[in-house]
Coordinates of C-alpha atoms and ligand atoms in Angstrom, one line a residue:
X1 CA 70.5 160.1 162.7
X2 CA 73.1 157.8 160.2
X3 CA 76.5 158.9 160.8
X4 CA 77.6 161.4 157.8
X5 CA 81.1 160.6 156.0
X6 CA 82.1 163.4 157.7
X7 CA 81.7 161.6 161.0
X8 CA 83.5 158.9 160.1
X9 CA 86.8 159.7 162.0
X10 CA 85.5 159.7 165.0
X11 CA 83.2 156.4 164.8
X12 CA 86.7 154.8 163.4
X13 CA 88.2 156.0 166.4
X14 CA 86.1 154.6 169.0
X15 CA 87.0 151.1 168.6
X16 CA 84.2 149.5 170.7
X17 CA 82.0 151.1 168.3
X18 CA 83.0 150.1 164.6
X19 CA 82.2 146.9 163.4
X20 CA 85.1 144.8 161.2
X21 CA 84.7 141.8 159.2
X22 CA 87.6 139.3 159.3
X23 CA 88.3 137.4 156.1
X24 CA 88.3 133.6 156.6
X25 CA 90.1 131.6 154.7
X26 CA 89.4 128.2 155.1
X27 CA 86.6 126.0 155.5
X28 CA 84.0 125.9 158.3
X29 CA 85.8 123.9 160.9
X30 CA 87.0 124.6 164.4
X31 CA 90.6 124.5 162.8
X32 CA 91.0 128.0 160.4
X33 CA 92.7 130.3 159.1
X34 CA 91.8 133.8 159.4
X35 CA 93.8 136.8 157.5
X36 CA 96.5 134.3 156.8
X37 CA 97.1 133.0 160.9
X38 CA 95.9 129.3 161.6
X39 CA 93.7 129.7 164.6
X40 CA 91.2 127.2 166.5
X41 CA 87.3 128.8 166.1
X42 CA 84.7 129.2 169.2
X43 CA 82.7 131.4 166.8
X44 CA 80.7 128.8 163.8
X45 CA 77.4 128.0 164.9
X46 CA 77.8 124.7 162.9
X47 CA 76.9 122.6 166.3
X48 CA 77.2 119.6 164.5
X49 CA 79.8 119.2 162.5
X50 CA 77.3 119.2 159.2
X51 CA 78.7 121.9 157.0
X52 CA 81.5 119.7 155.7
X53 CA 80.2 116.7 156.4
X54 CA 80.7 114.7 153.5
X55 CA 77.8 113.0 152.8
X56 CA 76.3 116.9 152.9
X57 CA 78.6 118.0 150.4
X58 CA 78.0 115.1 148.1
X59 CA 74.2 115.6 148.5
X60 CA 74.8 119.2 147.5
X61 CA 77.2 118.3 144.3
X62 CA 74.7 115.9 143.0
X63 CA 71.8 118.3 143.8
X64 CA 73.8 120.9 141.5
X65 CA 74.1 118.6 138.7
X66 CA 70.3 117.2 138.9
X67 CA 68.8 121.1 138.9
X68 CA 71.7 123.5 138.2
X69 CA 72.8 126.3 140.6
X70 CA 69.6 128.2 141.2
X71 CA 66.2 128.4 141.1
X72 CA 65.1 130.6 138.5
X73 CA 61.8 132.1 140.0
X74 CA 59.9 133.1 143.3
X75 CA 58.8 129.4 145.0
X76 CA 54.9 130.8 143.9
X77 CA 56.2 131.3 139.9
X78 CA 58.5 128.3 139.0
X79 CA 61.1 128.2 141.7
X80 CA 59.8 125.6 143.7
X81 CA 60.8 122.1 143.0
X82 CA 60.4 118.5 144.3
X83 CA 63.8 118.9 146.0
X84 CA 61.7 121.9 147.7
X85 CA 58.6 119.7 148.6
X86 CA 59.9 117.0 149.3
X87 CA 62.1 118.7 152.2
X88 CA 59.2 120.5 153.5
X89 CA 57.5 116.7 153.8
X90 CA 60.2 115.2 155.9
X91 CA 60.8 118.4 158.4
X92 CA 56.8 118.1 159.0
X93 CA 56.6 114.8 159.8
X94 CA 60.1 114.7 162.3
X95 CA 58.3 117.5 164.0
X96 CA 54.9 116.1 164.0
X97 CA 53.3 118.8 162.4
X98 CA 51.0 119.2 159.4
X99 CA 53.1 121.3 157.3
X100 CA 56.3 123.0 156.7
X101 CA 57.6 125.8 154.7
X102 CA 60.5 126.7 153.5
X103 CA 62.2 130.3 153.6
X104 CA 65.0 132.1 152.2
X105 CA 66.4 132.3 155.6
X106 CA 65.6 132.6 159.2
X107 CA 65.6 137.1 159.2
X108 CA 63.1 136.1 156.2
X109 CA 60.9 133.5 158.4
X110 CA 60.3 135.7 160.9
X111 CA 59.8 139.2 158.6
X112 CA 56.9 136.7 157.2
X113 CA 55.0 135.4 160.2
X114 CA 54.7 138.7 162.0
X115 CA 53.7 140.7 159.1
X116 CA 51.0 138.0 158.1
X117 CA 49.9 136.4 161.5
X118 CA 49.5 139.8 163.0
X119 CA 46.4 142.1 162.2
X120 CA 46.1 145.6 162.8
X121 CA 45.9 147.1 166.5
X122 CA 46.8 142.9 167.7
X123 CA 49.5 142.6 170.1
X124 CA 53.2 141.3 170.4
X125 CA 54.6 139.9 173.3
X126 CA 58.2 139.3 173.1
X127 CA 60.8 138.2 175.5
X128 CA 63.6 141.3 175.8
X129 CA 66.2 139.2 174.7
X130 CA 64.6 137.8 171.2
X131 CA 66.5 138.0 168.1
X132 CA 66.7 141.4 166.2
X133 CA 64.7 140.0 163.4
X134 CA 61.9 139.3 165.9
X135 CA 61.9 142.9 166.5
X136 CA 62.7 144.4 163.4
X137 CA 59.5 142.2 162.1
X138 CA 57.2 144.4 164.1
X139 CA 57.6 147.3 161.9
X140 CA 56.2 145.1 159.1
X141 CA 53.1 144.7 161.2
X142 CA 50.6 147.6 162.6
X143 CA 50.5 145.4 165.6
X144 CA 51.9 147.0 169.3
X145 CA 55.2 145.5 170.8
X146 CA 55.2 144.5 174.6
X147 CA 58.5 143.1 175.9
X148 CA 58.5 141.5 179.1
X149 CA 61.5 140.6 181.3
X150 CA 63.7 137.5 180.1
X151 CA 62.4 134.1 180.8
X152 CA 59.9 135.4 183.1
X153 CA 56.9 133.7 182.9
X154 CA 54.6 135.7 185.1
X155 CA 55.8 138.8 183.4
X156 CA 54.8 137.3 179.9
X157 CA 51.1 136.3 181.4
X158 CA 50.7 139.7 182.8
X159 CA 51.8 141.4 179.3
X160 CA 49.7 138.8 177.3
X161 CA 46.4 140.0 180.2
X162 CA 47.3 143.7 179.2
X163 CA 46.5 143.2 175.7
X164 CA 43.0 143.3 175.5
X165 CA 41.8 139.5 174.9
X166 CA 39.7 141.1 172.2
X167 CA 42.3 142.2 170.0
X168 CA 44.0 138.5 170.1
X169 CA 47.9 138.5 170.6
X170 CA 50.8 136.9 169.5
X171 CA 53.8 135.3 172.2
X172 CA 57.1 135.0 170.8
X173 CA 60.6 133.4 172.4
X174 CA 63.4 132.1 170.9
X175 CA 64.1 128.1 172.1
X176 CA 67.8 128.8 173.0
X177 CA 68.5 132.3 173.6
X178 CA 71.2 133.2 171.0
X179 CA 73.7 135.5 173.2
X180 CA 73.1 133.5 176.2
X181 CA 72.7 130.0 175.9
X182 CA 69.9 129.5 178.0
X183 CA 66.6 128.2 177.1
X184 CA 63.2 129.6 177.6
X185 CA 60.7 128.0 180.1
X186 CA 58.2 126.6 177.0
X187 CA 55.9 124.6 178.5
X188 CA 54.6 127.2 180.7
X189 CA 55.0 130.2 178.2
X190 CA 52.7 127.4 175.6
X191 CA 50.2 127.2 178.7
X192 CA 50.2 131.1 179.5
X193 CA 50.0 131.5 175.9
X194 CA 47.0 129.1 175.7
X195 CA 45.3 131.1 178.7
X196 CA 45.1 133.9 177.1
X197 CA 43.9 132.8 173.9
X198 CA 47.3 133.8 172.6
X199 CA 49.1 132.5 169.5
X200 CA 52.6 131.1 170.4
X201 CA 55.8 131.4 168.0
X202 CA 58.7 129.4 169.1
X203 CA 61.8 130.4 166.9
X204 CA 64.8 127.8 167.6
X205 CA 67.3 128.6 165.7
X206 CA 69.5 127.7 168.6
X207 CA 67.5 124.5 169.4
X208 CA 67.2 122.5 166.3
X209 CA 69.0 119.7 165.8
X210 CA 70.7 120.2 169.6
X211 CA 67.8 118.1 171.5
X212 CA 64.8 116.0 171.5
X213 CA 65.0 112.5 170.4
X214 CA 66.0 112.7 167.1
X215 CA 67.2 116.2 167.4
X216 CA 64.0 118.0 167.1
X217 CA 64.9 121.1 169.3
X218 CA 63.6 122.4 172.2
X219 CA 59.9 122.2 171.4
X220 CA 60.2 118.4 170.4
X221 CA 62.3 118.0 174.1
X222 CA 59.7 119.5 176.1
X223 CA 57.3 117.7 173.7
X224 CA 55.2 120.3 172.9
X225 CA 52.6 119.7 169.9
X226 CA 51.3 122.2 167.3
X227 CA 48.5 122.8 169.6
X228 CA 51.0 124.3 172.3
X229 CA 53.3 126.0 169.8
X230 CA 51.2 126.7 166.3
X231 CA 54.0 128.4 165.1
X232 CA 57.6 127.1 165.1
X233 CA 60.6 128.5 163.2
X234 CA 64.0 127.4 162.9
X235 CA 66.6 128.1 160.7
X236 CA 69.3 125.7 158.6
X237 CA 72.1 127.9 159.1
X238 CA 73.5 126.6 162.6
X239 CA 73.2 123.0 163.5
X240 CA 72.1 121.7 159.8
X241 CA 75.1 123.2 158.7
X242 CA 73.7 124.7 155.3
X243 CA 71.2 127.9 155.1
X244 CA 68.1 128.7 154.7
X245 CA 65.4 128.3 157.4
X246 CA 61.1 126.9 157.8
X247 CA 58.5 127.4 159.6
X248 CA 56.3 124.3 160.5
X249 CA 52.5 124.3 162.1
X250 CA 48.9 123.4 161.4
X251 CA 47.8 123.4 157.6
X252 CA 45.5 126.6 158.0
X253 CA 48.4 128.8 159.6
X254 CA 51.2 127.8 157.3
X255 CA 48.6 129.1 154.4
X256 CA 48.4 132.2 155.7
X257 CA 51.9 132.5 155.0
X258 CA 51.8 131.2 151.5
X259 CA 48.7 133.7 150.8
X260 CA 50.2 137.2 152.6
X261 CA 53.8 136.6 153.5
X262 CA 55.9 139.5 151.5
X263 CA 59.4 138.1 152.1
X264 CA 58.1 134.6 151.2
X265 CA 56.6 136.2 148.1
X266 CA 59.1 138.6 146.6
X267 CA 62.1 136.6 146.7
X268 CA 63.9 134.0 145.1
X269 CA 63.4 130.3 145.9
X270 CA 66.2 128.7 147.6
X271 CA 68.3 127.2 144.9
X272 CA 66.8 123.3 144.6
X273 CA 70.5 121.7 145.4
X274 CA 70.6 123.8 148.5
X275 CA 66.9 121.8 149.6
X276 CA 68.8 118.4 148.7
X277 CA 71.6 119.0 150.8
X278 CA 69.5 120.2 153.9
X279 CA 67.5 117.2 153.3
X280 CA 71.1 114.9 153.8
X281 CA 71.6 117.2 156.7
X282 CA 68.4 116.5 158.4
X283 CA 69.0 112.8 157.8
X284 CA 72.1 113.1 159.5
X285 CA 70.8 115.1 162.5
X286 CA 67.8 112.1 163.0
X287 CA 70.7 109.3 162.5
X288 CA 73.9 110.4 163.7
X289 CA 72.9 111.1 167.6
X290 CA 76.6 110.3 168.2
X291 CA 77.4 114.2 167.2
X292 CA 74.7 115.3 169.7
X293 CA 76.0 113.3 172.5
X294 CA 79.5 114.8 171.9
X295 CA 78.3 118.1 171.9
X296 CA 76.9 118.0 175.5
X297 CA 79.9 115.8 176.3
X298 CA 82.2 119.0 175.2
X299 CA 79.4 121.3 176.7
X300 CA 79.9 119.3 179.8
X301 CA 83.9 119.9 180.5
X302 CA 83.9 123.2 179.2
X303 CA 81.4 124.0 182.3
X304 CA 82.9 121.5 184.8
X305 CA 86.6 122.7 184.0
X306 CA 85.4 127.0 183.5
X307 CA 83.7 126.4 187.0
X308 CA 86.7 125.1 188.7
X309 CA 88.4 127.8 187.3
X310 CA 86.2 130.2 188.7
X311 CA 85.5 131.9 184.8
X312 CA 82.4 134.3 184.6
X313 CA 80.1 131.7 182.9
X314 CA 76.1 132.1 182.4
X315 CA 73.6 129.6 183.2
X316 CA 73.0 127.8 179.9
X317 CA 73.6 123.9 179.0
X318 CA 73.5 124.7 175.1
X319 CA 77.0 124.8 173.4
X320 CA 76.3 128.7 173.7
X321 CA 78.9 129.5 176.7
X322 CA 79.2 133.3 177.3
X323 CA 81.9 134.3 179.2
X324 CA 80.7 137.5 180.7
X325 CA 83.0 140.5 180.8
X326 CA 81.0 143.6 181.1
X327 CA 83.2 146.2 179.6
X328 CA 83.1 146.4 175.9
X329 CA 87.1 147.3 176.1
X330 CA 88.1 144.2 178.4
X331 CA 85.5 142.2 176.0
X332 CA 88.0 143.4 172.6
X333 CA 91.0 143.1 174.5
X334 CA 90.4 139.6 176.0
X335 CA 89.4 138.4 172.2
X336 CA 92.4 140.6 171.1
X337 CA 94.5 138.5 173.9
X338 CA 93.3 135.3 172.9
X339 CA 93.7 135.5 169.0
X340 CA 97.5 136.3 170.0
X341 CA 97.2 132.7 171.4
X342 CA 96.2 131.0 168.8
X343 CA 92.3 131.3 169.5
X344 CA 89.2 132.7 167.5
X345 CA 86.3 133.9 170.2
X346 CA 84.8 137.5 168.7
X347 CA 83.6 139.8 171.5
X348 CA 80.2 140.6 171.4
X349 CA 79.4 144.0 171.9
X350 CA 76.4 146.7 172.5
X351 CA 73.7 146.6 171.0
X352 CA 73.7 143.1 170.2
X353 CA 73.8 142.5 173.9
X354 CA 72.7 145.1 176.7
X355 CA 75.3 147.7 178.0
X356 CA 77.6 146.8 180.4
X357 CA 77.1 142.9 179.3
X358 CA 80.2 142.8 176.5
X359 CA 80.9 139.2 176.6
X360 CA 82.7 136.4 174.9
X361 CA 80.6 133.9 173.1
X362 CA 82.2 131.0 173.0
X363 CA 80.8 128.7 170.5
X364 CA 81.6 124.3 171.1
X365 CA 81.6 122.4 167.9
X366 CA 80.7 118.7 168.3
X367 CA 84.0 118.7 166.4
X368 CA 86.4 120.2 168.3
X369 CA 88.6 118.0 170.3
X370 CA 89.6 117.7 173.9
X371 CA 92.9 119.4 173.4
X372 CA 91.1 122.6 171.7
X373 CA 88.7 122.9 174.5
X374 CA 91.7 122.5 176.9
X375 CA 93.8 124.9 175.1
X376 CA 91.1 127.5 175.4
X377 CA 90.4 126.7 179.4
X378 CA 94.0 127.6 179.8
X379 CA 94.1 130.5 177.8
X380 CA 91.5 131.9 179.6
X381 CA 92.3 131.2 183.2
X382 CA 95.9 132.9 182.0
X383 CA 93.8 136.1 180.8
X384 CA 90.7 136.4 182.7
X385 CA 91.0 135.8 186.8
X386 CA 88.5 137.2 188.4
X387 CA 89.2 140.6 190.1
X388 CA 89.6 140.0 193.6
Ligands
LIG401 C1 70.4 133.1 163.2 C2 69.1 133.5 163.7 C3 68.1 134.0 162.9 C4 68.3 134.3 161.5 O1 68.5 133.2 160.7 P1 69.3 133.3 159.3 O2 68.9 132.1 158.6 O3 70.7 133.4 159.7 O4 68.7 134.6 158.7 C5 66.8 134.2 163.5 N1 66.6 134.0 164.8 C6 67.6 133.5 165.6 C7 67.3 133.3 167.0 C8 68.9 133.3 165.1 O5 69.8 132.9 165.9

C-alpha cells in the first residue's frame, strides 16, 4: 500500500524512515559545500577524479559546440551520432569484445537485457545483494527469480541445477558489490554458469575503470573473455566521471538488444557531447593509471589505519569501505555526528541494505588527500569505539 497524504505525519516522524535530499552546492570534489557548510565528501562515486577533470570538461564543451546540447531523437530514429559510434568502437575493443552499446544509463542497461535476453518461463539467478535495478528488471521479463546467498558459489550452481536445463537460465552479479565493497568470485560463477549452459551477466558498475590493466574492471582482472561473461554492463556514472552506461558482448547478443530492448528503444539518445566526453574519460582511465594506483594507495591506509583503530570495517579492497553500524538510528546519528565535524558520509539505511545492517559508506576519491582521509580516521575513532 503507498502511504496516503494523510499518513504523512507519521512517516515524517519516524526519521530512519523518510528519505531527504541535501542540496549541493559545489562541484563534484571531495571538497563541498552542502546547504551553505564547507564539508569534505566520502559519498561521490567519482573514483577517479574524472568528473572535473579538465581535459573531460573540455571534451564536453567542444562536444557541445560540434553537435549542440541534445540529441534530437531515439539512437534507432536520428539520435545516434559518430560521437555515439565511435564510443561504442573504443569501449569494445579495451574490453575485447565484439560490440558495445550504449544506454541512457545503467537502471536502463539492465531494464534492457533482462527484458530481452530472458524468454518466457527462463530463469534468473541472482546474487541477494545485486543492485535494485537487477531486480526491478525481472518484472519486465515473464522469467522466474532465484536468489541465492551472496558470493556463494555452490549456492548459485545449485540454483542454476534447479532451473530446469531445458528452460536455459540467466546468472547475474554485480563485479563490486555496491553497499559492500566486495567483489564477486567471477571466475567460478563464469564456470558454474558455463556448466549449466547458463548465460552470465556481469554488471560492474563498481568495477570499471578500478582494475585490470588498463582499468577494464573486474572481468578484464580476472581476464574473463566474452565466452565466460557474454554479457557485461557497466555504467559511466562512477569512475568515468560522466553518465550514461553500455553493455558490451558478442555481435549476435548485443542485437538482440538493438532489435527487443524497450528502454533502449523508447528513449532519447544520450546527447552526442555527452558520448565525446565519455570518450576523453575512457582515454584518461586507459592512460592515467597514476589515479588508479592512488586510489588503492588511499584504500590501503584507510584499512591499515580503521583496523588499528579497531572500526567495524567489511571485507572489501574497492574504495567502497562500509563502516558497519547496525542500527538505522546510530547509522543517522553517527553521519549526523560527523557532518558537525566537518564530514559528509550519508548513512545507508533499510531497504537499500538488509535490516539490522545500517551502515556508513564511506566512499575514497583518488583525489582526496592524506589529511582528509586522516581527518575522517579521527573523527571516527572519536565517535564510533567499539562497545565493550
Ligand atoms: C549505479 C548502478 C547502476 C545504475 O546506473 P545508473 O547509470 O546510475 O542508472 C546499476 N547497477 C549498479 C551496480 C550500480 O551501482
Amino acid at each position: 500500500m503507498r502511504p496516503g497524504i494523510e499518513s504523512l505525519p507519521r512517516l515524517v516522524s519516524s526519521a530512519a524512515g523518510v528519505r531527504i535530499r541535501r542540496v549541493r552546492e559545489s562541484s563534484c570534489q571531495p571538497a563541498v559545500v552542502v546547504e551553505g557548510r564547507r564539508l569534505i565528501s566520502f559519498a561521490s562515486n567519482d573514483y577517479l577524479g574524472l568528473a572535473t577533470h579538465p581535459a573531460v570538461i573540455e571534451a564536453w564543451s567542444a562536444g557541445a559546440r560540434q553537435w549542440g546540447v541534445g540529441s534530437g531523437g531515439s539512437t534507432l530514429l536520428s539520435g545516434h551520432t559518430s560521437a555515439h559510434s565511435e564510443l561504442e568502437d573504443a569501449l569494445a575493443d579495451w574490453l575485447g569484445r565484439d560490440r558495445a552499446l550504449l544506454f541512457s544509463n545503467g537502471y536502463m542497461a539492465n531494464l534492457s537485457i533482462l527484458q530481452s535476453h530472458c524468454h518466457r518461463g527462463q530463469t534468473i539467478v541472482q546474487d541477494r545483494r545485486n543492485h535494485a535495478s537487477l531486480y526491478d528488471a525481472v518484472r519486465l521479463t515473464r522469467g522466474h527469480l532465484r536468489r541465492y546467498v551472496h558470493g556463494d558459489v555452490l549456492d548459485a550452481a545449485r540454483q542454476l541445477k534447479r532451473s530446469a536445463m531445458a528452460t536455459g537460465a540467466l546468472l547475474v552479479t554485480e563485479g563490486v558489490f555496491s553497499m559492500d565493497g566486495d567483489q564477486a568470485p567471477l571466475a567460478e560463477l563464469a564456470r558454474v554458469a558455463r556448466a549449466a549452459g547458463a548465460r552470465f551477466l556481469v554488471d560492474d558498475a563498481h568495477g570499471i575503470g578500478l582494475s585490470g590493466d588498463e582499468g577494464q574492471g573486474t572481468v578484464g582482472a580476472c581476464r574473463l573473455g566474452q565466452d565466460d561473461v557474454p554479457l557485461l554492463m557497466a555504467t559511466f556514472g562512477k569512475a568515468f566521471g560522466t553518465y550514461g552506461a553500455f553493455v558490451a558482448g558478442p555481435a549476435a547478443l548485443i542485437e538482440i538488444l538493438v532489435q527487443q530492448a524497450r528502454p533502449f528503444r523508447y528513449t532519447t539518445a544520450l546527447p552526442p557531447a555527452l558520448a565525446v566526453a565519455t570518450h576523453e574519460a575512457l582515454r584518461r582511465v586507459i592512460g592515467e593509471p597514476e589515479r588508479r594506483s592512488r586510489l588503492h594507495e588511499q584504500v590501503d591506509y584507510f584499512r591499515r589505519c580503521a583496523r588499528e583503530l579497531d572500526l567495524p570495517l567489511a571485507s572489501s579492497s574497492s574504495p567502497i569501505q562500509p563502516v558497519l553500524i547496525g542500527s538505522a538510528e546510530e547509522a543517522q546519528m553517527l553521519s549526523k555526528a560527523l557532518e558537525s565535524r566537518g564530514i559528509y558520509a550519508p548513512a545507508i539505511l533499510p531497504p537499500t541494505v538488509p535490516h539490522g545492517k545500517a551502515r556508513l559508506r564511506i566512499s575514497l576519491n583518488a583525489s582526496h588527500s592524506r589529511s582528509d582521509l586522516d581527518h575522517l580516521l579521527e573523527a571516527l575513532s572519536d565517535l564510533c569505539r567499539p562497545r565493550a
